[in-house]
Tab-separated table of C-alpha atoms in Angstrom:
chain	number	residue	atom	x	y	z
A	11	MET	CA	162.314	108.253	127.347
A	12	LEU	CA	158.872	109.312	126.211
A	13	ILE	CA	157.869	105.576	125.802
A	14	SER	CA	159.145	104.750	129.305
A	15	SER	CA	157.370	107.607	130.753
A	16	VAL	CA	153.699	106.367	128.973
A	17	ARG	CA	154.434	102.980	130.108
A	18	ALA	CA	154.881	104.321	133.850
A	19	THR	CA	151.696	106.006	133.756
A	20	MET	CA	149.632	103.140	132.408
A	21	ALA	CA	147.480	101.168	134.800
A	22	GLU	CA	148.696	98.047	135.592
A	23	PRO	CA	146.277	95.013	134.685
A	24	PRO	CA	144.077	93.891	137.591
A	25	SER	CA	145.957	90.694	138.232
A	26	GLN	CA	149.156	92.636	138.932
A	27	GLN	CA	147.843	95.043	141.349
A	28	GLN	CA	147.821	94.705	145.065
A	29	ARG	CA	144.316	93.270	146.259
A	30	HIS	CA	142.765	92.188	149.407
A	31	ILE	CA	139.672	89.989	148.482
A	32	VAL	CA	137.387	89.793	151.495
A	33	ILE	CA	134.806	86.601	151.354
A	34	VAL	CA	131.892	87.159	153.664
A	35	GLY	CA	130.683	83.944	154.738
A	36	GLY	CA	132.542	80.606	155.945
A	37	GLY	CA	130.216	78.029	154.423
A	38	ILE	CA	131.124	75.989	151.557
A	39	ILE	CA	130.654	78.759	148.967
A	40	GLY	CA	132.830	81.003	150.862
A	41	CYS	CA	135.543	78.348	151.275
A	42	THR	CA	135.154	77.071	147.578
A	43	THR	CA	135.749	80.589	146.485
A	44	ALA	CA	138.885	80.983	148.662
A	45	TYR	CA	140.244	77.582	147.389
A	46	PHE	CA	139.398	78.375	143.696
A	47	LEU	CA	140.975	82.087	144.031
A	48	THR	CA	144.198	80.247	145.080
A	49	ARG	CA	144.177	77.857	142.315
A	50	HIS	CA	143.832	80.647	139.679
A	51	PRO	CA	146.792	81.043	137.598
A	52	LEU	CA	146.899	84.631	138.092
A	53	PHE	CA	146.855	84.519	141.882
A	54	ASN	CA	150.121	86.041	143.136
A	55	PRO	CA	150.484	85.342	147.010
A	56	SER	CA	152.934	88.228	146.988
A	57	LEU	CA	150.224	90.963	145.567
A	58	HIS	CA	146.701	88.937	146.515
A	59	LYS	CA	145.445	88.631	150.018
A	60	ILE	CA	142.613	86.747	150.694
A	61	THR	CA	140.441	86.797	154.087
A	62	ILE	CA	137.157	84.899	154.969
A	63	ILE	CA	135.436	86.740	157.499
A	64	GLU	CA	132.859	84.370	159.626
A	65	ALA	CA	130.351	85.071	161.957
A	66	GLN	CA	130.803	81.837	164.082
A	67	SER	CA	132.737	79.108	162.633
A	68	ILE	CA	133.542	77.273	159.412
A	69	ALA	CA	130.573	75.273	158.248
A	70	SER	CA	128.133	76.021	161.193
A	71	GLY	CA	125.176	76.890	158.898
A	72	ALA	CA	123.707	74.697	156.207
A	73	SER	CA	127.089	73.601	155.022
A	74	GLY	CA	127.449	71.516	158.140
A	75	LYS	CA	124.166	70.122	158.357
A	76	ALA	CA	123.050	69.483	154.707
A	77	GLY	CA	122.605	66.132	152.777
A	78	GLY	CA	125.363	66.443	150.421
A	79	LEU	CA	123.847	65.054	147.468
A	80	LEU	CA	125.614	65.696	143.890
A	81	ALA	CA	123.739	65.212	140.952
A	82	LEU	CA	124.080	65.958	137.149
A	83	TRP	CA	120.187	66.317	137.077
A	84	ALA	CA	120.374	69.291	139.793
A	85	TYR	CA	119.683	72.726	138.664
A	86	PRO	CA	120.593	75.220	137.204
A	87	ALA	CA	121.728	73.351	134.002
A	88	CYS	CA	124.253	76.375	133.310
A	89	ILE	CA	126.525	75.322	136.002
A	90	VAL	CA	125.686	71.737	137.333
A	91	PRO	CA	127.789	69.728	134.800
A	92	LEU	CA	130.874	72.058	135.625
A	93	SER	CA	130.372	71.592	139.589
A	94	PHE	CA	129.787	67.914	139.115
A	95	LYS	CA	132.859	67.519	137.211
A	96	LEU	CA	135.380	69.568	139.698
A	97	HIS	CA	133.793	67.566	142.715
A	98	ALA	CA	135.239	64.413	141.087
A	99	GLU	CA	138.384	66.081	140.195
A	100	LEU	CA	138.552	67.602	143.952
A	101	ALA	CA	138.069	63.931	145.156
A	102	LYS	CA	140.667	62.815	143.083
A	103	GLU	CA	143.434	65.267	143.736
A	104	HIS	CA	143.022	65.355	147.702
A	105	ASN	CA	141.746	61.941	148.519
A	106	GLY	CA	138.148	63.169	148.942
A	107	ALA	CA	136.884	59.375	149.455
A	108	GLU	CA	138.788	59.377	152.735
A	109	ARG	CA	138.766	62.846	153.680
A	110	TRP	CA	135.165	64.032	152.970
A	111	GLY	CA	133.304	60.854	152.065
A	112	TYR	CA	132.954	61.486	148.595
A	113	ARG	CA	131.501	58.225	146.486
A	114	THR	CA	129.046	57.658	143.487
A	115	LEU	CA	125.649	55.912	144.388
A	116	HIS	CA	122.353	55.325	142.966
A	117	VAL	CA	119.297	57.247	143.617
A	118	GLY	CA	115.833	55.852	143.608
A	119	SER	CA	112.187	57.264	144.507
A	120	ILE	CA	110.048	54.953	146.569
A	121	ARG	CA	106.237	55.135	146.899
A	122	ALA	CA	105.127	53.445	150.004
A	123	LYS	CA	102.379	52.848	152.870
A	124	GLY	CA	103.349	53.647	156.380
A	125	LYS	CA	102.898	51.583	158.988
A	126	VAL	CA	101.979	52.407	162.954
A	127	TYR	CA	104.781	50.741	165.252
A	128	GLY	CA	105.015	50.785	169.094
A	129	SER	CA	103.065	52.782	171.601
A	130	ASP	CA	104.861	56.180	171.187
A	131	VAL	CA	103.327	56.221	167.728
A	132	LYS	CA	99.642	56.095	168.309
A	133	GLY	CA	96.979	57.682	166.320
A	134	GLU	CA	95.588	60.732	165.320
A	135	GLU	CA	93.981	61.577	162.079
A	136	LYS	CA	95.017	64.445	159.963
A	137	GLY	CA	92.419	66.713	161.004
A	138	GLY	CA	93.807	70.118	160.255
A	139	GLY	CA	97.320	68.714	159.804
A	140	GLU	CA	99.994	70.848	157.709
A	141	GLU	CA	100.698	70.306	154.127
A	142	TRP	CA	104.072	68.776	153.368
A	143	GLN	CA	106.106	71.391	152.127
A	144	LYS	CA	108.954	69.871	149.778
A	145	LEU	CA	112.357	70.764	149.625
A	146	PRO	CA	112.898	71.129	145.885
A	147	LYS	CA	114.900	68.107	144.862
A	148	THR	CA	112.420	65.759	143.359
A	149	LYS	CA	111.909	66.761	139.708
A	150	ASN	CA	114.039	64.066	138.150
A	151	ARG	CA	111.722	60.958	139.057
A	152	GLY	CA	112.163	58.295	136.425
A	153	LYS	CA	109.866	55.503	134.935
A	154	THR	CA	108.314	53.425	137.854
A	155	LEU	CA	109.633	49.723	137.968
A	156	ALA	CA	107.993	46.685	138.673
A	157	SER	CA	110.357	45.826	141.635
A	158	ILE	CA	112.656	47.513	143.825
A	159	PRO	CA	116.362	46.988	143.399
A	160	LYS	CA	117.653	43.680	145.357
A	161	ASP	CA	120.584	45.745	147.144
A	162	LEU	CA	118.171	48.537	148.226
A	163	ASP	CA	117.280	46.285	151.116
A	164	TRP	CA	116.644	48.476	153.946
A	165	PHE	CA	112.873	49.159	153.766
A	166	ASP	CA	110.021	46.740	154.450
A	167	GLN	CA	108.853	45.079	151.528
A	168	ASP	CA	105.324	44.845	152.162
A	169	CYS	CA	105.346	48.723	152.817
A	170	ILE	CA	106.655	49.384	148.948
A	171	LYS	CA	104.114	50.155	146.541
A	172	GLY	CA	106.337	51.330	143.799
A	173	TYR	CA	109.935	52.328	142.615
A	174	SER	CA	111.367	54.493	139.970
A	175	GLU	CA	115.234	55.239	139.337
A	176	MET	CA	116.294	58.981	139.647
A	177	GLY	CA	119.970	58.646	139.122
A	178	THR	CA	123.052	56.179	138.716
A	179	PRO	CA	126.729	56.263	139.880
A	180	GLU	CA	127.547	57.904	136.608
A	181	THR	CA	124.866	60.895	137.544
A	182	THR	CA	124.917	61.347	141.218
A	183	ALA	CA	127.463	61.198	143.830
A	184	GLN	CA	127.595	62.448	147.702
A	185	VAL	CA	129.883	63.972	150.247
A	186	HIS	CA	129.821	64.643	153.774
A	187	PRO	CA	129.102	68.263	153.722
A	188	TYR	CA	130.746	69.466	157.075
A	189	LEU	CA	133.964	67.234	156.364
A	190	PHE	CA	133.904	68.708	152.869
A	191	THR	CA	133.500	72.262	153.741
A	192	THR	CA	136.223	72.063	156.619
A	193	SER	CA	138.727	70.280	154.307
A	194	ILE	CA	138.464	72.674	151.430
A	195	PHE	CA	138.710	75.533	154.009
A	196	GLN	CA	141.958	73.870	155.227
A	197	LEU	CA	143.604	73.447	151.729
A	198	ALA	CA	142.822	77.050	151.158
A	199	ALA	CA	144.260	78.170	154.230
A	200	GLU	CA	147.263	76.108	153.663
A	201	ALA	CA	147.740	78.200	150.279
A	202	GLY	CA	147.638	81.241	152.581
A	203	VAL	CA	143.982	82.270	152.901
A	204	GLN	CA	143.358	83.902	156.265
A	205	ILE	CA	140.240	83.954	158.506
A	206	THR	CA	138.598	86.714	160.893
A	207	TYR	CA	135.831	85.945	163.119
A	208	GLY	CA	133.057	88.465	163.116
A	209	SER	CA	129.754	89.618	162.067
A	210	VAL	CA	129.785	91.938	159.139
A	211	THR	CA	127.731	95.063	159.950
A	212	ALA	CA	128.017	97.171	156.701
A	213	ILE	CA	129.925	96.976	153.200
A	214	ASP	CA	131.940	100.267	152.990
A	215	SER	CA	132.018	101.990	149.668
A	216	PHE	CA	133.157	105.142	147.897
A	217	ASP	CA	132.286	106.521	144.709
A	218	ASN	CA	130.492	103.336	143.959
A	219	GLY	CA	133.241	101.330	144.637
A	220	VAL	CA	134.074	99.028	147.704
A	221	LYS	CA	136.738	100.142	150.083
A	222	GLY	CA	136.060	97.511	153.187
A	223	VAL	CA	133.798	96.101	155.405
A	224	THR	CA	132.619	96.784	158.873
A	225	TYR	CA	132.205	94.192	161.469
A	226	GLU	CA	131.542	93.296	165.028
A	227	GLU	CA	134.612	90.927	166.367
A	228	LYS	CA	133.172	87.629	167.569
A	229	GLU	CA	134.987	87.571	170.980
A	230	THR	CA	135.540	91.196	172.174
A	231	ARG	CA	132.160	92.522	170.426
A	232	HIS	CA	134.546	95.733	169.247
A	233	ILE	CA	133.585	97.236	165.885
A	234	LYS	CA	136.601	96.907	163.457
A	235	THR	CA	136.703	97.872	159.692
A	236	LEU	CA	138.778	95.595	157.055
A	237	PRO	CA	140.018	97.389	154.188
A	238	ALA	CA	139.247	95.712	150.852
A	239	SER	CA	139.674	95.818	147.125
A	240	ASP	CA	136.922	93.125	146.438
A	241	VAL	CA	134.331	91.709	148.687
A	242	VAL	CA	132.433	88.553	147.899
A	243	LEU	CA	129.025	88.199	149.397
A	244	ALA	CA	128.610	84.358	150.084
A	245	ALA	CA	126.753	84.502	153.330
A	246	GLY	CA	123.930	82.240	152.201
A	247	PRO	CA	120.636	83.121	153.886
A	248	TRP	CA	122.590	86.189	155.510
A	249	THR	CA	123.420	87.895	152.677
A	250	SER	CA	120.449	90.165	152.906
A	251	HIS	CA	121.553	90.835	156.325
A	252	VAL	CA	124.771	92.071	154.939
A	253	PHE	CA	123.507	93.611	152.136
A	254	PRO	CA	119.702	94.471	152.309
A	255	GLU	CA	119.320	94.914	148.693
A	256	ALA	CA	120.178	91.056	147.873
A	257	PRO	CA	116.690	89.390	147.145
A	258	ILE	CA	117.571	86.284	149.362
A	259	ASP	CA	115.171	84.844	151.510
A	260	ALA	CA	115.677	81.914	154.232
A	261	ILE	CA	113.881	78.668	154.817
A	262	ARG	CA	114.328	76.631	157.951
A	263	ALA	CA	114.878	72.828	157.281
A	264	HIS	CA	115.471	70.044	159.802
A	265	SER	CA	117.426	66.549	159.651
A	266	VAL	CA	118.421	63.765	161.542
A	267	VAL	CA	121.264	61.401	161.406
A	268	ILE	CA	120.551	57.672	162.433
A	269	LYS	CA	123.006	54.955	162.924
A	270	ALA	CA	122.513	52.296	160.288
A	271	ASP	CA	124.693	50.507	157.859
A	272	VAL	CA	122.840	50.152	154.878
A	273	SER	CA	123.637	49.796	151.288
A	274	PRO	CA	124.894	53.085	149.295
A	275	TRP	CA	121.628	54.746	148.166
A	276	ALA	CA	120.137	57.991	148.374
A	277	VAL	CA	116.418	57.608	148.326
A	278	PHE	CA	113.560	60.127	147.810
A	279	THR	CA	109.983	59.065	149.045
A	280	GLU	CA	106.435	59.395	148.829
A	281	ILE	CA	104.870	57.856	152.092
A	282	ASP	CA	100.940	57.427	152.580
A	283	LEU	CA	100.520	57.509	156.325
A	284	PRO	CA	97.624	55.771	158.080
A	285	ARG	CA	94.962	57.796	159.528
A	286	ASP	CA	95.463	56.599	162.952
A	287	PHE	CA	99.254	57.633	162.610
A	288	GLY	CA	100.807	60.065	164.826
A	289	ARG	CA	101.959	60.583	168.852
A	290	LYS	CA	100.004	61.536	171.843
A	291	LEU	CA	100.913	62.937	175.055
A	292	GLU	CA	101.128	60.682	178.166
A	293	ALA	CA	97.376	62.003	179.136
A	294	GLY	CA	96.198	60.962	175.725
A	295	GLU	CA	95.525	64.439	173.951
A	296	LYS	CA	96.636	64.882	170.651
A	297	LYS	CA	100.083	66.150	170.355
A	298	ARG	CA	100.791	66.398	166.576
A	299	ARG	CA	98.991	66.542	163.385
A	300	HIS	CA	100.463	64.866	160.294
A	301	ALA	CA	99.596	65.047	156.362
A	302	LEU	CA	98.572	62.093	154.916
A	303	ASN	CA	101.194	62.002	152.595
A	304	VAL	CA	104.873	62.964	153.184
A	305	ASN	CA	108.113	63.197	151.466
A	306	PRO	CA	111.408	62.434	153.591
A	307	GLU	CA	114.725	62.035	151.985
A	308	MET	CA	117.286	59.646	153.023
A	309	TYR	CA	121.220	59.313	152.103
A	310	ALA	CA	123.116	56.440	153.261
A	311	ARG	CA	126.556	57.460	154.080
A	312	PRO	CA	130.147	55.491	154.205
A	313	ASP	CA	130.311	56.046	157.903
A	314	GLY	CA	127.521	53.815	158.512
A	315	THR	CA	124.835	56.370	158.962
A	316	VAL	CA	121.891	57.642	157.659
A	317	TYR	CA	121.117	61.401	156.910
A	318	ALA	CA	117.233	62.116	156.552
A	319	CYS	CA	115.757	65.512	156.167
A	320	GLY	CA	112.136	66.901	156.225
A	321	GLU	CA	109.895	69.654	154.840
A	322	GLY	CA	111.212	73.142	155.221
A	323	ASP	CA	109.347	75.826	157.134
A	324	THR	CA	109.309	79.616	157.785
A	325	ASP	CA	107.728	79.419	161.320
A	326	VAL	CA	110.904	80.931	162.938
A	327	PRO	CA	112.472	84.174	161.365
A	328	LEU	CA	116.147	83.820	160.587
A	329	PRO	CA	118.207	84.624	163.579
A	330	ARG	CA	121.126	87.195	163.568
A	331	THR	CA	123.827	84.218	163.671
A	332	SER	CA	124.150	80.264	162.853
A	333	ASN	CA	124.678	79.666	166.700
A	334	LEU	CA	120.924	81.205	167.289
A	335	VAL	CA	119.066	78.684	165.017
A	336	VAL	CA	116.417	76.836	166.968
A	337	CYS	CA	115.890	73.198	166.342
A	338	ASP	CA	112.231	72.065	166.729
A	339	ASP	CA	112.404	68.371	168.378
A	340	ASP	CA	109.329	67.702	167.330
A	341	ARG	CA	109.845	68.214	163.684
A	342	CYS	CA	113.118	66.075	163.984
A	343	GLN	CA	110.771	63.242	165.883
A	344	ASP	CA	108.414	63.484	162.842
A	345	ILE	CA	111.084	62.793	160.273
A	346	ILE	CA	112.352	59.818	162.471
A	347	ASP	CA	108.377	58.478	162.676
A	348	TYR	CA	108.152	58.733	159.093
A	349	ILE	CA	110.840	56.980	158.283
A	350	SER	CA	110.523	54.466	160.555
A	351	SER	CA	106.972	53.670	159.455
A	352	ILE	CA	108.765	51.725	156.268
A	353	SER	CA	112.343	50.885	157.249
A	354	THR	CA	113.287	48.545	160.046
A	355	PRO	CA	116.853	49.401	160.407
A	356	LEU	CA	116.090	53.154	160.756
A	357	ARG	CA	113.376	52.389	163.169
A	358	THR	CA	115.879	50.326	165.296
A	359	GLY	CA	118.727	52.502	164.631
A	360	ASP	CA	120.142	54.894	167.515
A	361	VAL	CA	119.464	58.790	166.534
A	362	LEU	CA	122.775	60.338	166.733
A	363	ILE	CA	121.933	63.973	165.487
A	364	LYS	CA	118.745	65.967	165.299
A	365	GLN	CA	119.522	69.643	164.068
A	366	ALA	CA	118.309	72.529	161.814
A	367	CYS	CA	119.485	74.799	159.568
A	368	TYR	CA	118.497	77.676	157.017
A	369	LEU	CA	118.749	77.419	153.206
A	370	PRO	CA	118.853	80.452	150.977
A	371	HIS	CA	116.738	80.923	148.114
A	372	LEU	CA	115.589	83.746	145.501
A	373	SER	CA	112.478	85.720	146.674
A	374	SER	CA	111.341	85.420	143.041
A	375	GLY	CA	112.465	81.518	142.483
A	376	GLY	CA	115.610	80.650	140.333
A	377	GLY	CA	119.140	81.380	141.123
A	378	PRO	CA	121.759	81.296	142.700
A	379	LEU	CA	123.202	84.726	141.911
A	380	ILE	CA	126.998	84.711	141.058
A	381	GLY	CA	128.777	87.589	139.658
A	382	GLU	CA	129.058	91.471	139.623
A	383	THR	CA	126.351	93.520	141.859
A	384	GLY	CA	126.850	96.775	140.034
A	385	ILE	CA	129.047	98.410	142.504
A	386	LYS	CA	132.635	98.349	141.702
A	387	GLY	CA	134.379	95.162	143.595
A	388	LEU	CA	131.363	93.964	145.068
A	389	TRP	CA	130.763	90.555	144.189
A	390	MET	CA	127.517	87.896	144.908
A	391	ALA	CA	127.531	84.216	145.423
A	392	SER	CA	124.535	83.344	147.062
A	393	GLY	CA	120.996	81.859	146.729
A	394	HIS	CA	121.927	78.498	146.328
A	395	THR	CA	118.902	76.656	147.619
A	396	CYS	CA	119.284	72.960	148.683
A	397	TRP	CA	121.668	72.480	145.864
A	398	GLY	CA	124.308	74.463	147.699
A	399	ILE	CA	127.079	71.577	148.037
A	400	GLN	CA	126.520	70.236	144.405
A	401	ASN	CA	126.891	73.658	142.945
A	402	SER	CA	129.558	75.063	145.421
A	403	CYS	CA	132.793	73.970	143.178
A	404	ALA	CA	131.433	75.866	140.017
A	405	THR	CA	130.366	78.996	142.167
A	406	GLY	CA	134.106	78.926	143.240
A	407	LYS	CA	135.814	78.464	139.949
A	408	LEU	CA	133.488	80.906	138.469
A	409	MET	CA	134.051	83.843	141.005
A	410	SER	CA	137.908	83.217	140.592
A	411	GLU	CA	137.394	83.917	137.019
A	412	PHE	CA	135.031	87.022	137.504
A	413	ILE	CA	138.028	88.369	140.323
A	414	PHE	CA	141.195	87.729	138.255
A	415	GLU	CA	139.853	87.999	134.737
A	416	GLY	CA	136.686	90.093	134.719
A	417	GLU	CA	134.401	87.572	133.523
A	418	ALA	CA	133.105	83.901	133.750
A	419	LYS	CA	135.307	81.508	131.542
A	420	SER	CA	134.065	77.867	132.427
A	421	ALA	CA	130.376	78.392	131.837
A	422	ARG	CA	127.688	80.548	130.328
A	423	ILE	CA	125.524	82.148	133.283
A	424	GLU	CA	124.122	85.191	132.145
A	425	THR	CA	120.916	84.104	133.722
A	426	LEU	CA	122.461	84.066	137.080
A	427	ASP	CA	123.811	87.734	137.076
A	428	PRO	CA	122.749	89.477	140.405
A	429	ARG	CA	122.284	92.812	138.569
A	430	ARG	CA	119.152	91.342	136.861
A	431	PHE	CA	117.822	90.947	140.137
A	432	LEU	CA	118.884	93.735	142.190
A	433	GLN	CA	116.679	96.686	142.753
A	434	GLY	CA	117.747	99.589	140.548
A	435	ALA	CA	120.291	97.750	138.635
């Protein structure tokens, strides 16, 4: 009798308690977190409810507009191998090659001299042109080779000045980010994950513990509350809007998608532009200024298109929601002009998409931040920079371990502990 009484008063282990896990953000980090929570051995759908709360739509931000490159030479090294491996496993389990364009591929870096083509790419010197602001993916340039690989045949040979290998099919792969994110969400939803559309305005807490979130419903704009035992901050660059203490900033990135059925390569570039490169208005006055050296990236996709992205900028502050992101047509045209200066297939291909998004990054550099915040039940999974798609699987897996087991089991990520970066932690 005494033993039974003691057992009755003992607290149940967290995995056996009723829990409502609310994930703030319907991008790739929120969706992989939801997916891996439902795949965790301790997940019990009769006890554990999971809800994604998303301001607009699944993959409406960078997760739907990124390049989708996966690489063992990405960063941070503590989670990259795990995530790269999980990507391959997910693709095998769920037919990722068909569902979200998963494939391995070669990656190279090209040094080239751009040319001016056509009357719409007329001259203007650099003058006071802006310096190219690289997105930080090009730290892994290999040894320069004497010639370009034969199957990398979509660049004008007389423009190429040098080539170096950055990755092979053993170390590099790709996905279509929008298809990957929406597919992972669908798989999570099939396992019971629910979605609510609204913008979170506050994290509700009591006695230093989370009790829910307050949000503005998308359709009605009514203010509502959603009770929660756990809240995961996975809102990318909007994380600091939801939780002001988060040291997450935003940088805008533009990209284009061009119809061009070319060999499967991802290509980083260093393009020297001629001094007479650039566009003028019909009246002849200068319209755009350009740096003399630019570094666009290009990823050939299985669907017969090439994704190309340009430099980051902070000209326009992060808007309240992803549907308000401003796409600068001139910046998109710059990308088209730059890659057209060294590639005939890209110069003659139809431009299908011009777009912009915001990438999250830590104010102090590094990141992402994955784990506890110091407030009971409040977790952070944000600040993934330009490697968000690559590191999404490891983040989701690790978050499922934090929530159900209290600690990360699959990787050592002490350096990514949010409490090291939050004020007062």
